[in-house]
DNA sequence: TGTTGACCTGGAGTAGGCTCCAGCACTTAC
DNA sequence: GTAAGTGCTGGAGCCTACTCCAGGTCAACA
């Protein structure tokens, strides 16, 4: 498989794939006689995993570290698992935070919907959910 | 409240607060005789809301649009609600995706744990969860 | 009155993660 | 044999979201 095909299958741009290779996230890329990169089907699994790590906020640098351990073979299994476990904690924190934000935005939408239904303005204090320390405030335009 | 205090309360750096003002995310900042920015307590609620939007992936540019509508007062309530509703969809998608990634990473960790417990290598195909189209693959180092 | 600390401005620099480009090489189909 | 399509390289450029800096002002306190 050449880079165009890999790009299609992974939905990463050709430039991105070359960039990932450059920084060490994709390794051991062989070439054909013409100098074209030739990829093994199995690389797709790794790239999909990279996308998962990326989607969960791991910086490329950390993934490169992980990739290097992976290159070193089975004796780094423990290290890689530790990295993933740390990252897993991070994902859980993210999920919880995102859920909180989800609920806050939902509440805010409901406030708007209510205000529109009533024909009223947004009530004073409608931002309360977003402040740790407030009792009552003037809120001319509301958030 | 001066900028140092606001920075402490919002946990945004002074530079960030000035930057947000520059791009129009924080408006109507008054000054004292000496030219120092003076903030109203009520601004904190808006900043906390901005942090929620940011944490859920809204670009600053979009927030600036929202902020401008907000400046225009109650007649933009419907527009603002629409923006939030669109963004809410986005948050739901994110949550679902993050949950999927969470589960995949968890599964991967379990595979590692199993391998370590067995003293075995990571089994062939342990990346299956990360590929749409694969049956079996050679997987010398596993992902 | 002097010093210290907080604040001001404009503008440059940074980090992360790509994205684009010029100029060239190779392959494939007609 | 030639044109189209795909690929190559090195390096510059871009976008977002800050972050830092120099050089200056102002206020509060001793």
mmCIF file of C-alpha atoms (C1' of nucleotides) in Angstrom:
data_model
loop_
_atom_site.group_PDB
_atom_site.id
_atom_site.type_symbol
_atom_site.label_atom_id
_atom_site.label_comp_id
_atom_site.label_asym_id
_atom_site.label_seq_id
_atom_site.Cartn_x
_atom_site.Cartn_y
_atom_site.Cartn_z
ATOM 1 C CA UNK A 1 0.000 0.000 0.000
ATOM 2 C CA UNK A 2 1.302 3.438 -0.947
ATOM 3 C CA UNK A 3 0.730 6.617 0.959
ATOM 4 C CA UNK A 4 -2.360 7.704 -0.978
ATOM 5 C CA UNK A 5 -4.150 4.490 -0.118
ATOM 6 C CA UNK A 6 -3.104 4.682 3.530
ATOM 7 C CA UNK A 7 -4.320 8.241 3.619
ATOM 8 C CA UNK A 8 -7.723 7.154 2.340
ATOM 9 C CA UNK A 9 -7.993 4.267 4.760
ATOM 10 C CA UNK A 10 -6.943 6.216 7.822
ATOM 11 C CA UNK A 11 -8.493 9.526 6.817
ATOM 12 C CA UNK A 12 -5.244 11.258 7.658
ATOM 13 C CA UNK A 13 -3.768 13.525 5.017
ATOM 14 C CA UNK A 14 -0.675 12.443 3.136
ATOM 15 C CA UNK A 15 1.184 15.335 4.704
ATOM 16 C CA UNK A 16 0.112 14.233 8.148
ATOM 17 C CA UNK A 17 1.303 10.692 7.526
ATOM 18 C CA UNK A 18 4.693 11.965 6.400
ATOM 19 C CA UNK A 19 4.783 14.308 9.373
ATOM 20 C CA UNK A 20 4.038 11.432 11.749
ATOM 21 C CA UNK A 21 6.861 9.481 10.197
ATOM 22 C CA UNK A 22 9.201 12.429 10.551
ATOM 23 C CA UNK A 23 8.545 12.796 14.265
ATOM 24 C CA UNK A 24 8.871 9.072 14.861
ATOM 25 C CA UNK A 25 5.265 8.129 15.361
ATOM 26 C CA UNK A 26 5.308 5.839 12.355
ATOM 27 C CA UNK A 27 8.489 3.833 12.027
ATOM 28 C CA UNK A 28 10.072 1.211 9.818
ATOM 29 C CA UNK A 29 8.589 2.475 6.615
ATOM 30 C CA UNK A 30 10.039 0.575 3.705
ATOM 31 C CA UNK A 31 10.420 1.903 0.175
ATOM 32 C CA UNK A 32 9.963 0.422 -3.251
ATOM 33 C CA UNK A 33 12.567 0.730 -5.981
ATOM 34 C CA UNK A 34 11.193 4.110 -6.947
ATOM 35 C CA UNK A 35 11.558 5.452 -3.432
ATOM 36 C CA UNK A 36 7.863 5.356 -2.654
ATOM 37 C CA UNK A 37 6.800 4.471 0.855
ATOM 38 C CA UNK A 38 5.269 1.028 1.113
ATOM 39 C CA UNK A 39 3.023 0.344 4.080
ATOM 40 C CA UNK A 40 1.899 -2.872 5.610
ATOM 41 C CA UNK A 41 -1.803 -3.369 6.245
ATOM 42 C CA UNK A 42 -1.018 -3.872 9.926
ATOM 43 C CA UNK A 43 0.064 -0.269 10.284
ATOM 44 C CA UNK A 44 -3.555 0.787 10.150
ATOM 45 C CA UNK A 45 -4.207 -0.681 13.585
ATOM 46 C CA UNK A 46 -1.406 1.384 15.032
ATOM 47 C CA UNK A 47 -2.646 4.535 13.362
ATOM 48 C CA UNK A 48 -6.145 3.934 14.638
ATOM 49 C CA UNK A 49 -4.681 3.579 18.103
ATOM 50 C CA UNK A 50 -2.776 6.809 17.620
ATOM 51 C CA UNK A 51 -6.059 8.466 16.700
ATOM 52 C CA UNK A 52 -7.620 7.186 19.900
ATOM 53 C CA UNK A 53 -4.746 8.587 21.961
ATOM 54 C CA UNK A 54 -4.972 11.858 20.097
ATOM 55 C CA UNK A 55 -8.731 12.104 20.529
ATOM 56 C CA UNK A 56 -8.218 11.641 24.240
ATOM 57 C CA UNK A 57 -5.718 14.449 24.439
ATOM 58 C CA UNK A 58 -2.354 12.735 24.467
ATOM 59 C CA UNK A 59 0.292 15.000 22.904
ATOM 60 C CA UNK A 60 2.158 13.593 19.921
ATOM 61 C CA UNK A 61 5.399 13.720 21.912
ATOM 62 C CA UNK A 62 4.085 11.226 24.439
ATOM 63 C CA UNK A 63 2.847 8.994 21.677
ATOM 64 C CA UNK A 64 6.310 9.079 20.177
ATOM 65 C CA UNK A 65 7.731 7.881 23.496
ATOM 66 C CA UNK A 66 5.185 5.101 23.510
ATOM 67 C CA UNK A 67 6.005 4.264 19.899
ATOM 68 C CA UNK A 68 9.676 3.986 20.779
ATOM 69 C CA UNK A 69 8.946 1.552 23.589
ATOM 70 C CA UNK A 70 6.839 -0.411 21.171
ATOM 71 C CA UNK A 71 9.810 -0.605 18.819
ATOM 72 C CA UNK A 72 11.854 -2.152 21.597
ATOM 73 C CA UNK A 73 9.585 -5.161 21.746
ATOM 74 C CA UNK A 74 7.879 -7.194 24.470
ATOM 75 C CA UNK A 75 10.253 -6.299 27.311
ATOM 76 C CA UNK A 76 8.652 -2.847 27.432
ATOM 77 C CA UNK A 77 5.137 -4.151 27.959
ATOM 78 C CA UNK A 78 5.073 -3.070 31.582
ATOM 79 C CA UNK A 79 6.228 0.443 30.711
ATOM 80 C CA UNK A 80 3.672 0.803 27.994
ATOM 81 C CA UNK A 81 0.930 -0.426 30.266
ATOM 82 C CA UNK A 82 1.936 2.140 32.864
ATOM 83 C CA UNK A 83 1.730 4.903 30.294
ATOM 84 C CA UNK A 84 -1.710 3.738 29.264
ATOM 85 C CA UNK A 85 -2.849 3.486 32.850
ATOM 86 C CA UNK A 86 -1.799 7.051 33.533
ATOM 87 C CA UNK A 87 -3.511 8.142 30.393
ATOM 88 C CA UNK A 88 -6.599 6.208 31.348
ATOM 89 C CA UNK A 89 -6.841 8.238 34.545
ATOM 90 C CA UNK A 90 -6.637 11.312 32.409
ATOM 91 C CA UNK A 91 -9.452 10.095 30.178
ATOM 92 C CA UNK A 92 -11.653 9.433 33.163
ATOM 93 C CA UNK A 93 -11.067 12.937 34.457
ATOM 94 C CA UNK A 94 -11.848 14.327 31.034
ATOM 95 C CA UNK A 95 -15.042 12.328 30.784
ATOM 96 C CA UNK A 96 -16.237 13.558 34.142
ATOM 97 C CA UNK A 97 -15.402 17.143 33.281
ATOM 98 C CA UNK A 98 -17.038 16.919 29.892
ATOM 99 C CA UNK A 99 -20.146 15.484 31.491
ATOM 100 C CA UNK A 100 -20.273 18.398 33.929
ATOM 101 C CA UNK A 101 -19.901 20.863 31.081
ATOM 102 C CA UNK A 102 -22.574 19.021 29.136
ATOM 103 C CA UNK A 103 -24.987 19.423 32.025
ATOM 104 C CA UNK A 104 -24.155 23.098 32.461
ATOM 105 C CA UNK A 105 -24.716 23.886 28.815
ATOM 106 C CA UNK A 106 -27.937 21.918 28.871
ATOM 107 C CA UNK A 107 -29.110 23.908 31.872
ATOM 108 C CA UNK A 108 -28.192 27.114 30.124
ATOM 109 C CA UNK A 109 -30.168 26.137 27.039
ATOM 110 C CA UNK A 110 -33.135 25.355 29.228
ATOM 111 C CA UNK A 111 -32.873 28.777 30.792
ATOM 112 C CA UNK A 112 -32.916 30.343 27.357
ATOM 113 C CA UNK A 113 -35.822 28.203 26.232
ATOM 114 C CA UNK A 114 -37.775 29.156 29.314
ATOM 115 C CA UNK A 115 -37.026 32.821 28.799
ATOM 116 C CA UNK A 116 -38.156 32.645 25.182
ATOM 117 C CA UNK A 117 -41.311 30.758 26.141
ATOM 118 C CA UNK A 118 -42.166 33.310 28.820
ATOM 119 C CA UNK A 119 -41.183 36.216 26.648
ATOM 120 C CA UNK A 120 -39.154 37.242 29.663
ATOM 121 C CA UNK A 121 -35.551 38.266 29.819
ATOM 122 C CA UNK A 122 -32.970 35.914 31.146
ATOM 123 C CA UNK A 123 -33.397 35.999 34.905
ATOM 124 C CA UNK A 124 -30.829 37.565 37.127
ATOM 125 C CA UNK A 125 -28.445 34.949 38.376
ATOM 126 C CA UNK A 126 -28.769 32.643 35.404
ATOM 127 C CA UNK A 127 -25.014 32.317 35.395
ATOM 128 C CA UNK A 128 -24.886 30.989 38.919
ATOM 129 C CA UNK A 129 -24.016 27.553 37.733
ATOM 130 C CA UNK A 130 -20.785 28.977 36.363
ATOM 131 C CA UNK A 131 -19.483 30.678 39.467
ATOM 132 C CA UNK A 132 -18.127 29.128 42.597
ATOM 133 C CA UNK A 133 -18.646 32.109 44.840
ATOM 134 C CA UNK A 134 -21.659 34.213 44.098
ATOM 135 C CA UNK A 135 -24.866 35.048 45.767
ATOM 136 C CA UNK A 136 -26.696 37.442 43.514
ATOM 137 C CA UNK A 137 -25.478 39.681 40.811
ATOM 138 C CA UNK A 138 -26.585 42.301 38.379
ATOM 139 C CA UNK A 139 -26.678 40.715 35.001
ATOM 140 C CA UNK A 140 -27.783 43.239 32.424
ATOM 141 C CA UNK A 141 -27.154 41.085 29.430
ATOM 142 C CA UNK A 142 -26.809 37.688 31.067
ATOM 143 C CA UNK A 143 -24.189 35.331 29.750
ATOM 144 C CA UNK B 1 -11.309 44.227 41.210
ATOM 145 C CA UNK B 2 -8.042 44.644 39.296
ATOM 146 C CA UNK B 3 -6.602 42.179 36.849
ATOM 147 C CA UNK B 4 -4.422 40.369 39.383
ATOM 148 C CA UNK B 5 -7.402 39.540 41.526
ATOM 149 C CA UNK B 6 -9.477 38.447 38.541
ATOM 150 C CA UNK B 7 -6.597 36.271 37.427
ATOM 151 C CA UNK B 8 -6.531 34.584 40.813
ATOM 152 C CA UNK B 9 -10.268 34.063 40.927
ATOM 153 C CA UNK B 10 -10.580 32.688 37.412
ATOM 154 C CA UNK B 11 -7.244 30.898 37.309
ATOM 155 C CA UNK B 12 -6.536 32.480 33.951
ATOM 156 C CA UNK B 13 -3.229 34.275 33.558
ATOM 157 C CA UNK B 14 -3.158 38.060 33.410
ATOM 158 C CA UNK B 15 -1.871 37.799 29.869
ATOM 159 C CA UNK B 16 -4.751 35.551 28.924
ATOM 160 C CA UNK B 17 -7.276 37.961 30.389
ATOM 161 C CA UNK B 18 -5.785 40.832 28.399
ATOM 162 C CA UNK B 19 -5.698 38.639 25.319
ATOM 163 C CA UNK B 20 -9.372 37.752 25.739
ATOM 164 C CA UNK B 21 -10.173 41.429 25.980
ATOM 165 C CA UNK B 22 -8.137 42.163 22.872
ATOM 166 C CA UNK B 23 -10.014 39.625 20.784
ATOM 167 C CA UNK B 24 -13.388 40.777 22.094
ATOM 168 C CA UNK B 25 -14.228 37.935 24.413
ATOM 169 C CA UNK B 26 -14.272 40.248 27.402
ATOM 170 C CA UNK B 27 -15.873 43.597 26.703
ATOM 171 C CA UNK B 28 -16.747 46.833 28.440
ATOM 172 C CA UNK B 29 -13.741 46.887 30.687
ATOM 173 C CA UNK B 30 -13.587 50.139 32.567
ATOM 174 C CA UNK B 31 -10.433 51.816 33.844
ATOM 175 C CA UNK B 32 -9.555 53.701 36.979
ATOM 176 C CA UNK B 33 -7.836 57.095 36.893
ATOM 177 C CA UNK B 34 -4.474 55.406 36.619
ATOM 178 C CA UNK B 35 -5.544 53.407 33.570
ATOM 179 C CA UNK B 36 -5.841 50.126 35.396
ATOM 180 C CA UNK B 37 -8.590 47.753 34.328
ATOM 181 C CA UNK B 38 -11.418 47.533 36.823
ATOM 182 C CA UNK B 39 -13.605 44.450 36.678
ATOM 183 C CA UNK B 40 -17.038 43.820 38.022
ATOM 184 C CA UNK B 41 -17.606 40.722 40.106
ATOM 185 C CA UNK B 42 -20.259 39.613 37.610
ATOM 186 C CA UNK B 43 -17.631 39.113 34.920
ATOM 187 C CA UNK B 44 -16.502 35.966 36.664
ATOM 188 C CA UNK B 45 -19.683 34.161 35.661
ATOM 189 C CA UNK B 46 -19.036 34.973 32.026
ATOM 190 C CA UNK B 47 -15.453 33.831 32.243
ATOM 191 C CA UNK B 48 -16.501 30.585 33.856
ATOM 192 C CA UNK B 49 -18.925 30.091 31.008
ATOM 193 C CA UNK B 50 -16.152 30.802 28.524
ATOM 194 C CA UNK B 51 -14.097 28.133 30.252
ATOM 195 C CA UNK B 52 -16.932 25.663 29.842
ATOM 196 C CA UNK B 53 -17.209 26.435 26.140
ATOM 197 C CA UNK B 54 -13.461 26.157 25.782
ATOM 198 C CA UNK B 55 -13.309 22.857 27.660
ATOM 199 C CA UNK B 56 -15.919 21.509 25.272
ATOM 200 C CA UNK B 57 -13.921 22.500 22.239
ATOM 201 C CA UNK B 58 -15.497 25.720 21.062
ATOM 202 C CA UNK B 59 -12.908 27.892 19.291
ATOM 203 C CA UNK B 60 -12.359 31.351 20.722
ATOM 204 C CA UNK B 61 -13.638 32.870 17.481
ATOM 205 C CA UNK B 62 -17.062 31.336 17.951
ATOM 206 C CA UNK B 63 -17.135 32.488 21.528
ATOM 207 C CA UNK B 64 -16.367 35.986 20.334
ATOM 208 C CA UNK B 65 -19.388 35.795 18.015
ATOM 209 C CA UNK B 66 -21.497 34.667 20.921
ATOM 210 C CA UNK B 67 -20.064 37.442 23.091
ATOM 211 C CA UNK B 68 -21.011 39.994 20.471
ATOM 212 C CA UNK B 69 -24.587 38.760 20.387
ATOM 213 C CA UNK B 70 -24.604 38.973 24.133
ATOM 214 C CA UNK B 71 -23.524 42.589 23.907
ATOM 215 C CA UNK B 72 -26.524 43.286 21.732
ATOM 216 C CA UNK B 73 -28.895 42.368 24.508
ATOM 217 C CA UNK B 74 -32.070 40.284 24.854
ATOM 218 C CA UNK B 75 -33.162 40.441 21.221
ATOM 219 C CA UNK B 76 -30.373 37.990 20.396
ATOM 220 C CA UNK B 77 -31.544 35.357 22.847
ATOM 221 C CA UNK B 78 -32.816 33.091 20.096
ATOM 222 C CA UNK B 79 -29.543 33.305 18.161
ATOM 223 C CA UNK B 80 -27.502 32.567 21.218
ATOM 224 C CA UNK B 81 -29.684 29.630 22.096
ATOM 225 C CA UNK B 82 -29.228 28.232 18.585
ATOM 226 C CA UNK B 83 -25.481 28.505 18.920
ATOM 227 C CA UNK B 84 -25.608 26.688 22.223
ATOM 228 C CA UNK B 85 -27.882 24.025 20.825
ATOM 229 C CA UNK B 86 -25.476 23.353 17.972
ATOM 230 C CA UNK B 87 -22.641 23.240 20.408
ATOM 231 C CA UNK B 88 -24.598 20.930 22.650
ATOM 232 C CA UNK B 89 -24.880 18.432 19.801
ATOM 233 C CA UNK B 90 -21.154 18.695 19.430
ATOM 234 C CA UNK B 91 -20.626 18.000 23.115
ATOM 235 C CA UNK B 92 -22.822 14.936 22.933
ATOM 236 C CA UNK B 93 -20.831 13.610 20.008
ATOM 237 C CA UNK B 94 -17.635 14.279 21.889
ATOM 238 C CA UNK B 95 -18.893 12.508 24.979
ATOM 239 C CA UNK B 96 -19.861 9.455 22.999
ATOM 240 C CA UNK B 97 -16.528 9.393 21.209
ATOM 241 C CA UNK B 98 -14.575 9.886 24.398
ATOM 242 C CA UNK B 99 -16.506 7.050 25.992
ATOM 243 C CA UNK B 100 -15.651 4.784 23.079
ATOM 244 C CA UNK B 101 -11.990 5.718 23.355
ATOM 245 C CA UNK B 102 -12.139 5.159 27.091
ATOM 246 C CA UNK B 103 -13.421 1.648 26.548
ATOM 247 C CA UNK B 104 -10.813 0.895 23.909
ATOM 248 C CA UNK B 105 -7.952 2.035 26.102
ATOM 249 C CA UNK B 106 -9.369 0.067 28.982
ATOM 250 C CA UNK B 107 -9.527 -3.027 26.806
ATOM 251 C CA UNK B 108 -5.970 -2.466 25.700
ATOM 252 C CA UNK B 109 -4.770 -2.163 29.280
ATOM 253 C CA UNK B 110 -6.540 -5.393 30.105
ATOM 254 C CA UNK B 111 -4.792 -7.092 27.224
ATOM 255 C CA UNK B 112 -1.467 -5.893 28.560
ATOM 256 C CA UNK B 113 -2.327 -6.963 32.090
ATOM 257 C CA UNK B 114 -3.322 -10.397 30.863
ATOM 258 C CA UNK B 115 -0.143 -10.723 28.848
ATOM 259 C CA UNK B 116 1.966 -9.767 31.845
ATOM 260 C CA UNK B 117 0.091 -12.152 34.091
ATOM 261 C CA UNK B 118 0.532 -14.994 31.628
ATOM 262 C CA UNK B 119 4.085 -14.098 30.876
ATOM 263 C CA UNK B 120 2.955 -14.307 27.285
ATOM 264 C CA UNK B 121 3.496 -11.820 24.518
ATOM 265 C CA UNK B 122 0.678 -9.663 23.361
ATOM 266 C CA UNK B 123 -1.445 -11.911 21.184
ATOM 267 C CA UNK B 124 -1.644 -11.454 17.467
ATOM 268 C CA UNK B 125 -4.590 -9.307 16.589
ATOM 269 C CA UNK B 126 -4.677 -7.361 19.849
ATOM 270 C CA UNK B 127 -5.177 -4.235 17.813
ATOM 271 C CA UNK B 128 -8.351 -5.496 16.258
ATOM 272 C CA UNK B 129 -10.429 -3.114 18.233
ATOM 273 C CA UNK B 130 -8.684 -0.284 16.422
ATOM 274 C CA UNK B 131 -9.263 -1.350 12.854
ATOM 275 C CA UNK B 132 -12.434 -1.405 10.887
ATOM 276 C CA UNK B 133 -11.332 -3.904 8.309
ATOM 277 C CA UNK B 134 -8.985 -6.598 9.426
ATOM 278 C CA UNK B 135 -9.132 -10.299 9.855
ATOM 279 C CA UNK B 136 -5.739 -11.377 11.045
ATOM 280 C CA UNK B 137 -2.420 -9.711 10.878
ATOM 281 C CA UNK B 138 1.190 -10.235 11.664
ATOM 282 C CA UNK B 139 1.916 -8.091 14.639
ATOM 283 C CA UNK B 140 5.528 -8.519 15.628
ATOM 284 C CA UNK B 141 5.544 -5.845 18.285
ATOM 285 C CA UNK B 142 1.841 -5.346 18.803
ATOM 286 C CA UNK B 143 0.568 -1.833 19.286
ATOM 287 C "C1'" DT C 1 10.062 61.274 48.922
ATOM 288 C "C1'" DG C 2 11.558 57.130 47.520
ATOM 289 C "C1'" DT C 3 10.884 52.427 46.763
ATOM 290 C "C1'" DT C 4 8.227 48.523 45.717
ATOM 291 C "C1'" DG C 5 4.795 46.097 43.461
ATOM 292 C "C1'" DA C 6 1.130 45.973 40.376
ATOM 293 C "C1'" DC C 7 -0.234 47.455 36.190
ATOM 294 C "C1'" DC C 8 0.150 49.438 31.328
ATOM 295 C "C1'" DT C 9 1.305 49.038 25.972
ATOM 296 C "C1'" DG C 10 2.797 47.183 21.577
ATOM 297 C "C1'" DG C 11 4.841 43.797 19.572
ATOM 298 C "C1'" DA C 12 7.566 39.656 19.131
ATOM 299 C "C1'" DG C 13 7.989 34.809 20.139
ATOM 300 C "C1'" DT C 14 6.382 30.068 21.159
ATOM 301 C "C1'" DA C 15 4.280 25.376 20.940
ATOM 302 C "C1'" DG C 16 1.664 22.052 18.805
ATOM 303 C "C1'" DG C 17 0.100 20.170 14.844
ATOM 304 C "C1'" DC C 18 -0.237 20.329 10.780
ATOM 305 C "C1'" DT C 19 -0.404 22.266 5.605
ATOM 306 C "C1'" DC C 20 1.466 24.011 1.481
ATOM 307 C "C1'" DC C 21 4.803 24.668 -2.065
ATOM 308 C "C1'" DA C 22 8.431 24.235 -5.652
ATOM 309 C "C1'" DG C 23 10.846 21.435 -8.229
ATOM 310 C "C1'" DC C 24 11.779 16.983 -9.380
ATOM 311 C "C1'" DA C 25 11.236 11.556 -10.086
ATOM 312 C "C1'" DC C 26 8.802 7.577 -11.141
ATOM 313 C "C1'" DT C 27 4.931 4.731 -13.033
ATOM 314 C "C1'" DT C 28 1.254 3.639 -15.859
ATOM 315 C "C1'" DA C 29 -1.876 3.979 -19.615
ATOM 316 C "C1'" DC C 30 -2.601 5.333 -24.152
ATOM 317 C "C1'" DG D 1 7.133 8.343 -26.195
ATOM 318 C "C1'" DT D 2 4.487 11.298 -23.687
ATOM 319 C "C1'" DA D 3 1.071 12.924 -20.541
ATOM 320 C "C1'" DA D 4 -1.322 12.240 -16.225
ATOM 321 C "C1'" DG D 5 -1.121 10.815 -11.855
ATOM 322 C "C1'" DT D 6 1.196 9.877 -7.786
ATOM 323 C "C1'" DG D 7 5.030 10.209 -5.064
ATOM 324 C "C1'" DC D 8 9.482 12.444 -3.190
ATOM 325 C "C1'" DT D 9 12.251 16.190 -0.463
ATOM 326 C "C1'" DG D 10 13.317 20.242 2.254
ATOM 327 C "C1'" DG D 11 11.703 23.965 3.980
ATOM 328 C "C1'" DA D 12 8.515 27.700 4.665
ATOM 329 C "C1'" DG D 13 4.070 29.046 6.316
ATOM 330 C "C1'" DC D 14 -0.136 28.831 9.014
ATOM 331 C "C1'" DC D 15 -3.463 28.624 12.785
ATOM 332 C "C1'" DT D 16 -4.775 28.707 17.575
ATOM 333 C "C1'" DA D 17 -4.050 30.205 21.850
ATOM 334 C "C1'" DC D 18 -1.407 31.936 24.374
ATOM 335 C "C1'" DT D 19 3.223 33.833 26.653
ATOM 336 C "C1'" DC D 20 6.971 36.855 27.193
ATOM 337 C "C1'" DC D 21 9.433 41.120 27.058
ATOM 338 C "C1'" DA D 22 11.040 45.953 27.297
ATOM 339 C "C1'" DG D 23 10.215 50.098 28.748
ATOM 340 C "C1'" DG D 24 7.151 52.905 31.023
ATOM 341 C "C1'" DT D 25 3.263 54.575 34.558
ATOM 342 C "C1'" DC D 26 0.930 54.663 38.845
ATOM 343 C "C1'" DA D 27 -0.375 53.866 43.742
ATOM 344 C "C1'" DA D 28 0.487 52.712 48.339
ATOM 345 C "C1'" DC D 29 3.246 52.539 52.130
ATOM 346 C "C1'" DA D 30 7.450 53.674 55.152
#
